[in-house]
mmCIF file of C-alpha atoms in Angstrom:
data_model
loop_
_atom_site.group_PDB
_atom_site.id
_atom_site.type_symbol
_atom_site.label_atom_id
_atom_site.label_comp_id
_atom_site.label_asym_id
_atom_site.label_seq_id
_atom_site.Cartn_x
_atom_site.Cartn_y
_atom_site.Cartn_z
ATOM 1 C CA MET A 1391 73.761 1.961 246.820
ATOM 2 C CA PHE A 1392 73.175 -1.567 248.079
ATOM 3 C CA SER A 1393 69.739 -0.666 249.495
ATOM 4 C CA LYS A 1394 68.619 0.782 246.145
ATOM 5 C CA LEU A 1395 69.747 -2.395 244.399
ATOM 6 C CA ALA A 1396 67.865 -4.502 246.955
ATOM 7 C CA VAL A 1397 64.688 -2.464 246.439
ATOM 8 C CA VAL A 1398 64.916 -2.737 242.647
ATOM 9 C CA ALA A 1399 65.542 -6.489 242.891
ATOM 10 C CA SER A 1400 62.578 -6.886 245.234
ATOM 11 C CA VAL A 1401 60.268 -4.983 242.873
ATOM 12 C CA LEU A 1402 61.411 -7.028 239.883
ATOM 13 C CA ILE A 1403 60.883 -10.300 241.738
ATOM 14 C CA THR A 1404 57.413 -9.185 242.805
ATOM 15 C CA LEU A 1405 56.490 -8.175 239.264
ATOM 16 C CA ALA A 1406 57.831 -11.430 237.850
ATOM 17 C CA ALA A 1407 55.737 -13.397 240.318
ATOM 18 C CA ALA A 1408 52.655 -11.386 239.386
ATOM 19 C CA MET A 1409 53.104 -11.751 235.641
ATOM 20 C CA PRO A 1410 50.667 -14.076 233.853
ATOM 21 C CA ASN A 1411 51.981 -17.613 233.536
ATOM 22 C CA GLY A 1412 50.488 -18.545 230.199
ATOM 23 C CA THR A 1413 47.002 -19.170 231.565
ATOM 24 C CA PRO A 1414 44.181 -18.177 229.241
ATOM 25 C CA PRO A 1415 42.353 -14.915 229.872
ATOM 26 C CA PRO A 1416 39.187 -15.127 231.965
ATOM 27 C CA PRO A 1417 35.977 -15.761 230.030
ATOM 28 C CA VAL A 1418 33.871 -12.748 229.190
ATOM 29 C CA THR A 1419 30.234 -13.333 230.070
ATOM 30 C CA PRO A 1420 27.239 -11.002 230.035
ATOM 31 C CA PRO A 1421 27.430 -8.554 232.935
ATOM 32 C CA THR A 1422 25.097 -9.401 235.819
ATOM 33 C CA VAL A 1423 26.502 -7.798 238.987
ATOM 34 C CA PRO A 1424 25.827 -4.134 239.815
ATOM 35 C CA MET A 1425 29.122 -2.586 240.885
ATOM 36 C CA CYS A 1426 30.443 0.782 241.972
ATOM 37 C CA CYS A 1427 33.878 1.325 240.413
ATOM 38 C CA LYS A 1428 36.299 4.211 240.882
ATOM 39 C CA SER A 1429 36.935 4.157 237.126
ATOM 40 C CA VAL A 1430 36.215 2.151 233.994
ATOM 41 C CA GLU A 1431 39.052 1.814 231.485
ATOM 42 C CA ASP A 1432 39.712 0.015 228.229
ATOM 43 C CA SER A 1433 41.277 -3.401 228.768
ATOM 44 C CA THR A 1434 44.395 -2.237 226.906
ATOM 45 C CA SER A 1435 45.113 0.775 229.147
ATOM 46 C CA GLY A 1436 48.277 0.920 231.219
ATOM 47 C CA ALA A 1437 46.358 1.191 234.502
ATOM 48 C CA VAL A 1438 44.345 -1.936 233.716
ATOM 49 C CA SER A 1439 47.470 -3.825 232.646
ATOM 50 C CA ALA A 1440 49.217 -2.973 235.915
ATOM 51 C CA VAL A 1441 46.276 -4.036 238.095
ATOM 52 C CA ALA A 1442 45.677 -7.190 236.031
ATOM 53 C CA ALA A 1443 49.332 -8.186 236.413
ATOM 54 C CA ALA A 1444 49.138 -7.538 240.161
ATOM 55 C CA VAL A 1445 46.250 -10.002 240.552
ATOM 56 C CA GLY A 1446 47.683 -12.502 238.050
ATOM 57 C CA LEU A 1447 45.257 -11.898 235.176
ATOM 58 C CA ASP A 1448 46.222 -12.167 231.532
ATOM 59 C CA LEU A 1449 43.896 -9.875 229.575
ATOM 60 C CA THR A 1450 45.583 -10.522 226.224
ATOM 61 C CA GLY A 1451 42.964 -10.642 223.495
ATOM 62 C CA ILE A 1452 40.175 -9.191 225.635
ATOM 63 C CA SER A 1453 38.686 -5.926 224.446
ATOM 64 C CA VAL A 1454 36.021 -4.957 226.982
ATOM 65 C CA PRO A 1455 35.588 -2.198 229.556
ATOM 66 C CA ILE A 1456 37.345 -3.019 232.834
ATOM 67 C CA GLY A 1457 36.278 -1.606 236.194
ATOM 68 C CA LEU A 1458 38.984 -0.657 238.692
ATOM 69 C CA SER A 1459 38.540 -0.571 242.486
ATOM 70 C CA CYS A 1460 35.026 -1.992 242.431
ATOM 71 C CA SER A 1461 32.595 -2.986 245.137
ATOM 72 C CA PRO A 1462 29.130 -4.505 244.796
ATOM 73 C CA ILE A 1463 26.093 -2.267 244.975
ATOM 74 C CA THR A 1464 23.866 -4.050 247.470
ATOM 75 C CA VAL A 1465 21.129 -1.502 248.192
ATOM 76 C CA ILE A 1466 18.716 -0.151 245.612
ATOM 77 C CA GLY A 1467 19.287 3.566 245.284
ATOM 78 C CA ASP A 1468 22.814 3.251 246.687
ATOM 79 C CA ASN A 1469 24.685 6.468 245.950
ATOM 80 C CA CYS A 1470 27.784 5.122 244.272
ATOM 81 C CA GLY A 1471 29.565 8.444 243.999
ATOM 82 C CA SER A 1472 31.780 6.991 241.275
ATOM 83 C CA THR A 1473 30.777 4.948 238.246
ATOM 84 C CA SER A 1474 27.730 2.662 238.516
ATOM 85 C CA VAL A 1475 28.176 -0.287 236.175
ATOM 86 C CA THR A 1476 27.069 -3.876 235.679
ATOM 87 C CA CYS A 1477 30.001 -6.299 235.361
ATOM 88 C CA ASP A 1478 30.783 -9.991 235.115
ATOM 89 C CA ALA A 1479 30.790 -11.494 238.583
ATOM 90 C CA PRO A 1480 34.362 -10.751 239.747
ATOM 91 C CA GLU A 1481 36.492 -13.499 241.243
ATOM 92 C CA ALA A 1482 37.077 -13.260 245.003
ATOM 93 C CA GLU A 1483 40.856 -13.518 244.558
ATOM 94 C CA TRP A 1484 40.854 -10.241 242.623
ATOM 95 C CA GLY A 1485 40.079 -8.461 245.889
ATOM 96 C CA GLY A 1486 37.750 -5.875 244.353
ATOM 97 C CA LEU A 1487 40.631 -4.412 242.380
ATOM 98 C CA ILE A 1488 39.270 -5.332 238.968
ATOM 99 C CA ALA A 1489 36.004 -6.367 237.299
ATOM 100 C CA ILE A 1490 35.519 -7.427 233.683
ATOM 101 C CA ASN A 1491 33.012 -6.332 231.021
ATOM 102 C CA CYS A 1492 31.626 -3.333 232.929
ATOM 103 C CA LEU A 1493 28.774 -1.542 231.207
ATOM 104 C CA PRO A 1494 27.076 1.630 232.510
ATOM 105 C CA ILE A 1495 23.871 1.213 234.460
ATOM 106 C CA THR A 1496 21.129 3.198 232.796
ATOM 107 C CA LEU A 1497 17.895 3.867 234.648
#
């Protein structure tokens, strides 16, 4: 019983630390970076909310496509295998977990 309580307390503390602290949402700029993302979701989806909270982002008031698990496409003709998009330049501290304003690449 005690170990379950300790695990629950640890998860709650981690989530509280990851919750946005009243900082404004990141600015949305025109997408410029070609990215390969595992998925692209609406900024209001549960998956996006969970990842945003984990990296300390507050996406309140932002209504743009969000890329999850993204990496830059560095070679022309790179076979992404997932979703090829152009996004805002993601911040390094997001660790490739999330990218903002991701629009499909059309050739």
